Structure formats: structure tokens, C-alpha cells
mmCIF file of C-alpha atoms in Angstrom:
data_model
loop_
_atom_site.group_PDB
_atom_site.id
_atom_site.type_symbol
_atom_site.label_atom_id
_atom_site.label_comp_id
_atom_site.label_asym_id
_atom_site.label_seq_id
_atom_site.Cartn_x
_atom_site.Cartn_y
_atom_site.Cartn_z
ATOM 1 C CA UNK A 1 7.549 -3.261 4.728
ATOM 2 C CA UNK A 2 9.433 -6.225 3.297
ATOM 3 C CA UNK A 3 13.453 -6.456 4.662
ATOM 4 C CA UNK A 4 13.809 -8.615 1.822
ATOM 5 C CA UNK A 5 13.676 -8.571 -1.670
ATOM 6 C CA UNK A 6 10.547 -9.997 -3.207
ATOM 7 C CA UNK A 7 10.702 -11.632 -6.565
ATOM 8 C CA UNK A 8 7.581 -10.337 -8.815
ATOM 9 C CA UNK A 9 7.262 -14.053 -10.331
ATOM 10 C CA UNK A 10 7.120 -15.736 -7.086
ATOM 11 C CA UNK A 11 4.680 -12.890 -5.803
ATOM 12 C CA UNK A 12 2.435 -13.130 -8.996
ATOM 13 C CA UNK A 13 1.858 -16.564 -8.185
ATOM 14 C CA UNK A 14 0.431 -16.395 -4.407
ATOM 15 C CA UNK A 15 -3.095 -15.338 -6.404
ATOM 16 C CA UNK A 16 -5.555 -15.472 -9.185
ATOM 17 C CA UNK A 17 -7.808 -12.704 -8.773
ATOM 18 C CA UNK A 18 -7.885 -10.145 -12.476
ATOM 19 C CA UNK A 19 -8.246 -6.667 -11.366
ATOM 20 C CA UNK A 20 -7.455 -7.313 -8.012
ATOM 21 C CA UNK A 21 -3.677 -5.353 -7.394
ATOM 22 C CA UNK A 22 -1.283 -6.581 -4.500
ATOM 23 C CA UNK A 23 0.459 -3.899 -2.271
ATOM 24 C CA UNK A 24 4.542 -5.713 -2.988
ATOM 25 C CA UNK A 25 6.239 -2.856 -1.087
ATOM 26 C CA UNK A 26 6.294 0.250 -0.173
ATOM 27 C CA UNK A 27 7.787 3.836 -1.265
ATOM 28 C CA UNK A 28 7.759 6.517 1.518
ATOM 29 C CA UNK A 29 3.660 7.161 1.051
ATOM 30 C CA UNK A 30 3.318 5.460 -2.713
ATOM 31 C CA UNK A 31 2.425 1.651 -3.003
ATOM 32 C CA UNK A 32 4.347 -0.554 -5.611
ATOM 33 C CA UNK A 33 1.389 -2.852 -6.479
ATOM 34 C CA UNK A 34 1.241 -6.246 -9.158
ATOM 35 C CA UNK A 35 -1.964 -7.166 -11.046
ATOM 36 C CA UNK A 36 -3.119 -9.567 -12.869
ATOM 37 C CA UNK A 37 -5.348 -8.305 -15.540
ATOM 38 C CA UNK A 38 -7.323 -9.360 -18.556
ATOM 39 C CA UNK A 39 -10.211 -7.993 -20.770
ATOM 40 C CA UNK A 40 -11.467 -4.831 -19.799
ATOM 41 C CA UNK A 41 -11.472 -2.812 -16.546
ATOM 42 C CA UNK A 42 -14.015 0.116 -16.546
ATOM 43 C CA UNK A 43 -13.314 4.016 -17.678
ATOM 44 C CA UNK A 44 -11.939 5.848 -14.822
ATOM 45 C CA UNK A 45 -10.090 9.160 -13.193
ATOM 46 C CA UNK A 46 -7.415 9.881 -10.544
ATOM 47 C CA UNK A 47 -8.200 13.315 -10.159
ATOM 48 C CA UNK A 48 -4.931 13.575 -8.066
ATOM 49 C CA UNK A 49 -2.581 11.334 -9.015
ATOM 50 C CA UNK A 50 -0.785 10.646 -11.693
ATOM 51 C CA UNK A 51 0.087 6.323 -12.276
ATOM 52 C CA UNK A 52 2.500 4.339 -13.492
ATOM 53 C CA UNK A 53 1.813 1.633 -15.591
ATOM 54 C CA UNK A 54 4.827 -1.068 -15.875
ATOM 55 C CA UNK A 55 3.846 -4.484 -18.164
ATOM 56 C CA UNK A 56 5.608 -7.557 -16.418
ATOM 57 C CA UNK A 57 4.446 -10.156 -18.925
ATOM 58 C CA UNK A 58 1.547 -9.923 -21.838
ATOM 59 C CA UNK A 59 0.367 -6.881 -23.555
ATOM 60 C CA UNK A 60 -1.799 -3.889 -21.895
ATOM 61 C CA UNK A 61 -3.935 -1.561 -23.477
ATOM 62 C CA UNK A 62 -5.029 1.513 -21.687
ATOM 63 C CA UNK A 63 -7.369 3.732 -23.587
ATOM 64 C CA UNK A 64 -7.390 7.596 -22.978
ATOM 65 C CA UNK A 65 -9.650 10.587 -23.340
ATOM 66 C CA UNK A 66 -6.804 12.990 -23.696
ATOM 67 C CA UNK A 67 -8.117 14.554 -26.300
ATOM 68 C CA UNK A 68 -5.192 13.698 -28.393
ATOM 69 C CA UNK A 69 -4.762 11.941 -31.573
ATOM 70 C CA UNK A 70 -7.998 13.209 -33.305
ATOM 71 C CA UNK A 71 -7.999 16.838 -33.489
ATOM 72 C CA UNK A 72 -10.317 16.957 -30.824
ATOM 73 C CA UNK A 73 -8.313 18.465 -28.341
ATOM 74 C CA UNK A 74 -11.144 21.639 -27.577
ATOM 75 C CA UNK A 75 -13.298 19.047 -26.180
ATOM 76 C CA UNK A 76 -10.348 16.976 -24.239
ATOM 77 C CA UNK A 77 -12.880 13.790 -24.733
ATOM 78 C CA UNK A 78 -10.493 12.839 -28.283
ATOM 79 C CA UNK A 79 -9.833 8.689 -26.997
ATOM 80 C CA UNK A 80 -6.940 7.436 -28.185
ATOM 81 C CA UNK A 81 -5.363 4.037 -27.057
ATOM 82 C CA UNK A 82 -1.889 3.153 -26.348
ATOM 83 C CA UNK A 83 -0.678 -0.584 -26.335
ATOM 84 C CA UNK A 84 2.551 -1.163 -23.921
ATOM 85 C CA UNK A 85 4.161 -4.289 -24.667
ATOM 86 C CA UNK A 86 6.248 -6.599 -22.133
ATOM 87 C CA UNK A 87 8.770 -4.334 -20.712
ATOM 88 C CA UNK A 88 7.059 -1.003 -21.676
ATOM 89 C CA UNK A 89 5.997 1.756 -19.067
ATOM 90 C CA UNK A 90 3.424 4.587 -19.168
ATOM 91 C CA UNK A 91 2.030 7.171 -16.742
ATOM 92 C CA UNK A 92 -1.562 8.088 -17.146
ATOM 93 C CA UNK A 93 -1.434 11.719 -15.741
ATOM 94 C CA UNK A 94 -3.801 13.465 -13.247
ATOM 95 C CA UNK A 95 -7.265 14.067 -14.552
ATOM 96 C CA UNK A 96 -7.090 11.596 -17.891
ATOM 97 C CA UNK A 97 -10.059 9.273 -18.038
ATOM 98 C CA UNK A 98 -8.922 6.085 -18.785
ATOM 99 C CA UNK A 99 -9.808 2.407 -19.126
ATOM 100 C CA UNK A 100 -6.627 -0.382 -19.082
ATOM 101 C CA UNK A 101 -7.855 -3.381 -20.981
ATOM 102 C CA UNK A 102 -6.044 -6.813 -22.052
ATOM 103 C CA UNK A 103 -7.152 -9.107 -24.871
ATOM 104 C CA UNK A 104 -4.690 -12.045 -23.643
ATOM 105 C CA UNK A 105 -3.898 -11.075 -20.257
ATOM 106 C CA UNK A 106 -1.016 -9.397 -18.696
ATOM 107 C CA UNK A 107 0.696 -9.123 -15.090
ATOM 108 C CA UNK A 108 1.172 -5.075 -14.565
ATOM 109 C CA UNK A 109 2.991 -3.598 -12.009
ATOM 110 C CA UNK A 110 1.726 0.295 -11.024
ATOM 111 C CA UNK A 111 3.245 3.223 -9.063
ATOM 112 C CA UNK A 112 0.713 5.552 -7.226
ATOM 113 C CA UNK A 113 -0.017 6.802 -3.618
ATOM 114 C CA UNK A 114 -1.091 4.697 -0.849
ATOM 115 C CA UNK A 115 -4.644 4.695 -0.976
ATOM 116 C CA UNK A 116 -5.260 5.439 -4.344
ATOM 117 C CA UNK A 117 -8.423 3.709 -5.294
ATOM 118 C CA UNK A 118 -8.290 0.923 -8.277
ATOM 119 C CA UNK A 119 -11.422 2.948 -9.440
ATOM 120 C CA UNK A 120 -10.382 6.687 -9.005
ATOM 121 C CA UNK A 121 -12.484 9.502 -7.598
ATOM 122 C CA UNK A 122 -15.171 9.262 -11.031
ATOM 123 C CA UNK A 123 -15.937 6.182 -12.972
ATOM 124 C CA UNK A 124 -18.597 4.278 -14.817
ATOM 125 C CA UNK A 125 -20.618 1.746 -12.789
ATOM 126 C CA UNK A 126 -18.463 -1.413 -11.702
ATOM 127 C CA UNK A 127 -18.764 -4.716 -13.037
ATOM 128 C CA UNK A 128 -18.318 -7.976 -10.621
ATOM 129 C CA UNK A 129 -14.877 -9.152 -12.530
ATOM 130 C CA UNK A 130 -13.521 -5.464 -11.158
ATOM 131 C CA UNK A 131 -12.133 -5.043 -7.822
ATOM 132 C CA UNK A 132 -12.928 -1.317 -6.089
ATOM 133 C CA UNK A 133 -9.659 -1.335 -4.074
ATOM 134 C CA UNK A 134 -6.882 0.811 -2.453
ATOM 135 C CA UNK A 135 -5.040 -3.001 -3.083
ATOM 136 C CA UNK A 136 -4.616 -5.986 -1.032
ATOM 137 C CA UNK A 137 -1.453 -6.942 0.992
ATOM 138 C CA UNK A 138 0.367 -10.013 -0.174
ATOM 139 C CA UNK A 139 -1.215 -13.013 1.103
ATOM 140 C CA UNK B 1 6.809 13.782 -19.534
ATOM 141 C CA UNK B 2 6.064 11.057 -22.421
ATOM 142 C CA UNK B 3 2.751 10.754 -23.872
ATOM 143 C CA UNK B 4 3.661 7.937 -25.682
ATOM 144 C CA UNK B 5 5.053 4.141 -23.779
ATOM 145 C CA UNK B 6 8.371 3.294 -23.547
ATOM 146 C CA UNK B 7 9.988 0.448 -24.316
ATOM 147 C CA UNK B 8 12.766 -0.259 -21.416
ATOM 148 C CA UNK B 9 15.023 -1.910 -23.539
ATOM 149 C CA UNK B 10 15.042 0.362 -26.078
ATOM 150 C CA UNK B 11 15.692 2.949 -23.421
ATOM 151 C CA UNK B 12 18.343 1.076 -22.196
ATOM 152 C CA UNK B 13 20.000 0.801 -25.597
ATOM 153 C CA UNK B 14 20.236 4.190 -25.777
ATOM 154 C CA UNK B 15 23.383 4.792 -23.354
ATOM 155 C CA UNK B 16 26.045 3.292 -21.949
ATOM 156 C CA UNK B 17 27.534 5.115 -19.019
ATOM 157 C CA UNK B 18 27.448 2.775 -16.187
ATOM 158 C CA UNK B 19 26.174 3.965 -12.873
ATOM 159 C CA UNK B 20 24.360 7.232 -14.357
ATOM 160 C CA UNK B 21 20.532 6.863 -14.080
ATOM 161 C CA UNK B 22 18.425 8.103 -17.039
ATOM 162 C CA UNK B 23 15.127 9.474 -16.002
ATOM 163 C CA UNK B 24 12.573 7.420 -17.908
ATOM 164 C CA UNK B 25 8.970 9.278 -16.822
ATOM 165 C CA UNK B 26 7.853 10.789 -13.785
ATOM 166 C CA UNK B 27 5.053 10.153 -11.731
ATOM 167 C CA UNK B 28 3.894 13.514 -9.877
ATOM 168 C CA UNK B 29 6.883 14.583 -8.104
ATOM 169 C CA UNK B 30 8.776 10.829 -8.172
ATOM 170 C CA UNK B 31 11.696 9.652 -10.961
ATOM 171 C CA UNK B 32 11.173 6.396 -13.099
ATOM 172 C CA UNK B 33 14.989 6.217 -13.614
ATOM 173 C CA UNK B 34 16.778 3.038 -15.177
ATOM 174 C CA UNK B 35 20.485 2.473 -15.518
ATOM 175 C CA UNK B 36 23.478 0.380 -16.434
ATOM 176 C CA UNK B 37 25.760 -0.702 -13.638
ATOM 177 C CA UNK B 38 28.661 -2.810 -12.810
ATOM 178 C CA UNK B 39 31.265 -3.151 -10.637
ATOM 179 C CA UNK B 40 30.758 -1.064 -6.911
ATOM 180 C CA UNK B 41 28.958 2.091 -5.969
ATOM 181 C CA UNK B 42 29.533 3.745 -3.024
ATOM 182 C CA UNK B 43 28.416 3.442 0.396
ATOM 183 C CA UNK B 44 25.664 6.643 0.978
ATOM 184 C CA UNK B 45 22.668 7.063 2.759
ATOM 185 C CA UNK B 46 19.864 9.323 1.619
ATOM 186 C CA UNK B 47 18.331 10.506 4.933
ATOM 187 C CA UNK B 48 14.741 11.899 3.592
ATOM 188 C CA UNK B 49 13.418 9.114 1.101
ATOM 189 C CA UNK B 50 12.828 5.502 0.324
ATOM 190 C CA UNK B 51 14.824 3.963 -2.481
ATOM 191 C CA UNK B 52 12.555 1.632 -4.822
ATOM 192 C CA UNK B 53 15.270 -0.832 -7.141
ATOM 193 C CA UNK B 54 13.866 -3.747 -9.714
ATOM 194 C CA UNK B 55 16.462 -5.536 -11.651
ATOM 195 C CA UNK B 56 15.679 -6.094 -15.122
ATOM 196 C CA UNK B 57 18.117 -7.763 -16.568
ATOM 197 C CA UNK B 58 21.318 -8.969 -14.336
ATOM 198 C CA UNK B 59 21.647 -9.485 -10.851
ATOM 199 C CA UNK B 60 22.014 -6.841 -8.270
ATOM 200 C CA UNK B 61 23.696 -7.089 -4.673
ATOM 201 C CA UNK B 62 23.082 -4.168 -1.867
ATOM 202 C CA UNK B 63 24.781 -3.743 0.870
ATOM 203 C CA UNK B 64 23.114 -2.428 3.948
ATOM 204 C CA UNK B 65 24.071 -1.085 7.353
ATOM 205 C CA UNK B 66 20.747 -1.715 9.062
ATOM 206 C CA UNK B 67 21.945 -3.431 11.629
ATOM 207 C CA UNK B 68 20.008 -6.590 10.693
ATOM 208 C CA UNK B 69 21.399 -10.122 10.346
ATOM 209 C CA UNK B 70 24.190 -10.095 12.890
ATOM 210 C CA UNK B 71 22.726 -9.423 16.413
ATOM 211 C CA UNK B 72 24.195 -6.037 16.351
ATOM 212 C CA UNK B 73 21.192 -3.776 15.990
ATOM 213 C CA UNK B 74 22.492 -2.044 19.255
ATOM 214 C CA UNK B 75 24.727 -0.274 16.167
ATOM 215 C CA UNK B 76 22.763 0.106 13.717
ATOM 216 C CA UNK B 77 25.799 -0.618 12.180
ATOM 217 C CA UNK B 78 25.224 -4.311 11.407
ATOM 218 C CA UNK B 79 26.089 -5.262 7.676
ATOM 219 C CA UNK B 80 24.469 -7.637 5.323
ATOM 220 C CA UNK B 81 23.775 -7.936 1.846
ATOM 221 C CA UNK B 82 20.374 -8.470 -0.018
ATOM 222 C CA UNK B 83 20.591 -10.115 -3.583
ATOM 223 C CA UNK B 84 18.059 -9.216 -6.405
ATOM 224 C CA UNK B 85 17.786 -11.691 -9.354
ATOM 225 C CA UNK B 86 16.149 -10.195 -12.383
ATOM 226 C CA UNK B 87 12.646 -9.664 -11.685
ATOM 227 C CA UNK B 88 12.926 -8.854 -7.677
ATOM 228 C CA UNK B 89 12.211 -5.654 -6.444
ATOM 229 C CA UNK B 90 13.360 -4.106 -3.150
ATOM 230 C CA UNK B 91 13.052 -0.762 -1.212
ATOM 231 C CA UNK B 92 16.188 0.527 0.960
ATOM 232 C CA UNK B 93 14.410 2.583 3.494
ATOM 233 C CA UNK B 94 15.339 6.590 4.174
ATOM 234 C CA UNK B 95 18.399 6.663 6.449
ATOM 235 C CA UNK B 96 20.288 3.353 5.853
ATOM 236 C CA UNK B 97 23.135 3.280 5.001
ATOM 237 C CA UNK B 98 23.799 0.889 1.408
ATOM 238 C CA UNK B 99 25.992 0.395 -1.379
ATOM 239 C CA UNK B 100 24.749 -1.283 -4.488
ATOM 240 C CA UNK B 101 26.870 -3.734 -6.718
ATOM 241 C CA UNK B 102 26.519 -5.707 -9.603
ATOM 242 C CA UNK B 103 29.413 -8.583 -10.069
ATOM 243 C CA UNK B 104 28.514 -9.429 -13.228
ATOM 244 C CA UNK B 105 26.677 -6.412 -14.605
ATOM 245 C CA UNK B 106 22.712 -5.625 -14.365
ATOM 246 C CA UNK B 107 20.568 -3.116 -15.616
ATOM 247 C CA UNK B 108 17.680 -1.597 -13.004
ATOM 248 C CA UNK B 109 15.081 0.505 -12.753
ATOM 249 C CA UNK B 110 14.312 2.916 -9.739
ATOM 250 C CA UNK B 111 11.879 5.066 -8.376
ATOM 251 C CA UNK B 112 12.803 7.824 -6.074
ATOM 252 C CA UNK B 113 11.835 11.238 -5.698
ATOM 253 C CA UNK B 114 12.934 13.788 -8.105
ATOM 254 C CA UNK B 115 15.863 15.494 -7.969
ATOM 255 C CA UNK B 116 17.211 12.658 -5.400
ATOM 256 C CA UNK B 117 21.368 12.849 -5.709
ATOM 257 C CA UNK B 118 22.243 8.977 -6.602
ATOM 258 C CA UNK B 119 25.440 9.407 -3.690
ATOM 259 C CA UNK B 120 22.707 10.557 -0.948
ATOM 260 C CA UNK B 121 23.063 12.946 1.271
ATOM 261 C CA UNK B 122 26.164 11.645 3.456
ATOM 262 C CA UNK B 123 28.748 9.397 1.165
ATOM 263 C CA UNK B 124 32.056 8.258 0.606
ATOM 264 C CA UNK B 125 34.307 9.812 -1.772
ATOM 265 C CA UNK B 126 33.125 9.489 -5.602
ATOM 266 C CA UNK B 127 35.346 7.700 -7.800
ATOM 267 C CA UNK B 128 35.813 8.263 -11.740
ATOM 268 C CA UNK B 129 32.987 5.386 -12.780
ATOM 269 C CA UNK B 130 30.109 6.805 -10.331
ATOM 270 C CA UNK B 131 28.198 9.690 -11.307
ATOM 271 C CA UNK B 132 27.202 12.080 -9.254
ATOM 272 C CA UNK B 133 24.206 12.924 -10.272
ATOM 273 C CA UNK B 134 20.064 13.583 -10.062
ATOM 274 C CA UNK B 135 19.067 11.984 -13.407
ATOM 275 C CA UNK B 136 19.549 12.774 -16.973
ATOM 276 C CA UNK B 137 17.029 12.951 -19.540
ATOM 277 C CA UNK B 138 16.764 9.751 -21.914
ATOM 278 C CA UNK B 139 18.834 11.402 -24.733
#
């Protein structure tokens, strides 16, 4: 896709849109893609996928309905939220609801498969400020 | 794999071992694997899969047979080198040819399918400082 290398900072600059993730390059059939993100995307699921979750610069939250963290595992709908700091990774596995969220903003970068809809296969109703994508080549 | 983030440079504080990829999380069947390197790898080629490299800290060099940059595509044989400050990313497509090296020193992060050999499928002999290897578990 790209013969060169592409620097994230210089890429993260060619737009402003939150919620809005760039295709940077690609991986045999999975997309590396940069966002720019802040307060709250909406509650979603990949039903097939799992995704990577990399924080370039700010502070993520993603919460989860993994049914962890409140002894409510027999219903699996226990949320819990994790908080990944500049430099921190997480994958959201297959079939977790979850909703990524940023009090001061953050610029993410995210592994998953070509195609993979910024909204997953199930989600709550989508608000203007969120982008229903499969991502967005680099301008 | 980890239900919890990771902090990268934590991660990478763990180990030492230069050249010898610690798998970080995995993302359905793919490798989040960082290392430590320095010095030369070898020239190798893996002949089924993309190779996705970030540099975190340092500045990685690869060197690629692609046949690109020297009017001798007729090869395929061509040489050049791509350089990746901290913060670029690059993928070395399935079947060239490439051998990564860091002058003075750099830590990365790469994302490959699992059980990918680091020397590829075709390479030159291994010396003492590269290890030959699929991954290892953060310790």
C-alpha cells in the first residue's frame, strides 16, 4: 500500500475528524488504522473480530460488558472500564460490547480486518460526532 | 491473552535479549510482538505474510530487495533501504526479501501472524545475537 514508511505524527495531522479512523497501511487482509478520538463513541460489538487498541498520545477509556469485575459474570453484562494510558495496548475480544471514550482526547491506533465496521455488527443508535466506517484512506 | 492493558514500556523493561520478540497480545490469529534490537539481523524473506514494524523508541533501518530505487526491477533484486524514526510505521510485504538494523539501538513493535519464524522462511545463516524464534511470552 505505502513503499514507504509513514510517520504516525505527520499522518495524524492530514485531518481533524474524532471518530473518523484512517486506513495508514496495510497487513495481508487487516487494516492498521489512526484516530483521533474524544468524549464518547457509542456501545458496540465485533461479533468476529477481535481489535487492537494502541494509545499514540492522550488517555483512552474503553468500557466493557465482560462480565468481569463485579461478580456478575452469569449474566456476561458485569461493565467494567479499563483506562490505557500513552503507550498502552489492549484487545477487545470477539463478542465484548464495548464503548471507547476520551475525556481529553487521544490519537489511537487499531488492528482489525479490512472492512471491519467502526460500529460492529450490533450497536446503539449513532450520534452525528460518530463516523459508521470500514475507515477512510489517507487523504 | 491479557484482560488487562499493557503498558509498552513496562513490557519492554522486562527483558533484555536483543533481537528476540516478546509476544505482547494477540489479535485473532495475529502476534502483537515488541522487541529490543541493535546491531544487524539477517537477510530472510517470509514468503506467506506481511510484516507490520513501528518503532517506538530508536530508529530502525530495513533493507529490502524489492527491486525498487535502482532501475533494476527486471531483478527483483534491486536494494534499498527504508528508515523508520520513532513513531513511523511500515509493512515489508510477503516475499521480499529484508534485513532489519538498528545503528544505534531501537525498540519496535510488530504485528505478524502467529507462529511467524522471525528468520522467515528462506535466510542466511543465524548468528549467536539473532534468535531464531516465533515469540516468547512476556515473562
Amino acid at each position: 500500500m505505502n513503499d514507504e514508511p509513514v510517520l504516525l505524527r505527520t499522518a495524524l495531522a492530514g485531518f481533524d475528524q474524532l471518530w473518523s479512523p484512517r486506513i495508514v497501511t496495510r497487513v495481508n487482509d487487516y487494516d492498521v488504522r489512526i484516530a483521533k478520538v474524544s468524549g464518547e463513541h457509542i456501545w458496540h460489538v465485533h461479533e468476529n473480530t477481535d481489535e487492537f487498541f494502541m494509545v499514540l498520545n492522550g488517555e483512552l477509556s474503553i468500557a466493557l460488558r465482560d462480565g468481569d469485575g463485579d461478580g456478575d459474570a452469569g449474566t456476561g453484562r458485569g461493565e467494567r472500564v479499563v483506562t490505557l494510558q500513552r503507550g498502552a495496548v489492549f484487545v477487545v475480544p470477539r463478542g465484548v460490547e464495548h464503548r471507547p471514550s476520551s475525556v481529553g482526547g487521544a490519537s489511537i491506533l487499531m488492528f482489525e480486518p479490512t472492512g471491519t465496521p467502526t460500529v460492529g455488527d450490533r450497536h446503539d443508535p449513532v450520534p452525528d460526532h460518530v463516523n459508521a466506517t470500514i475507515g477512510h484512506l489517507l487523504g
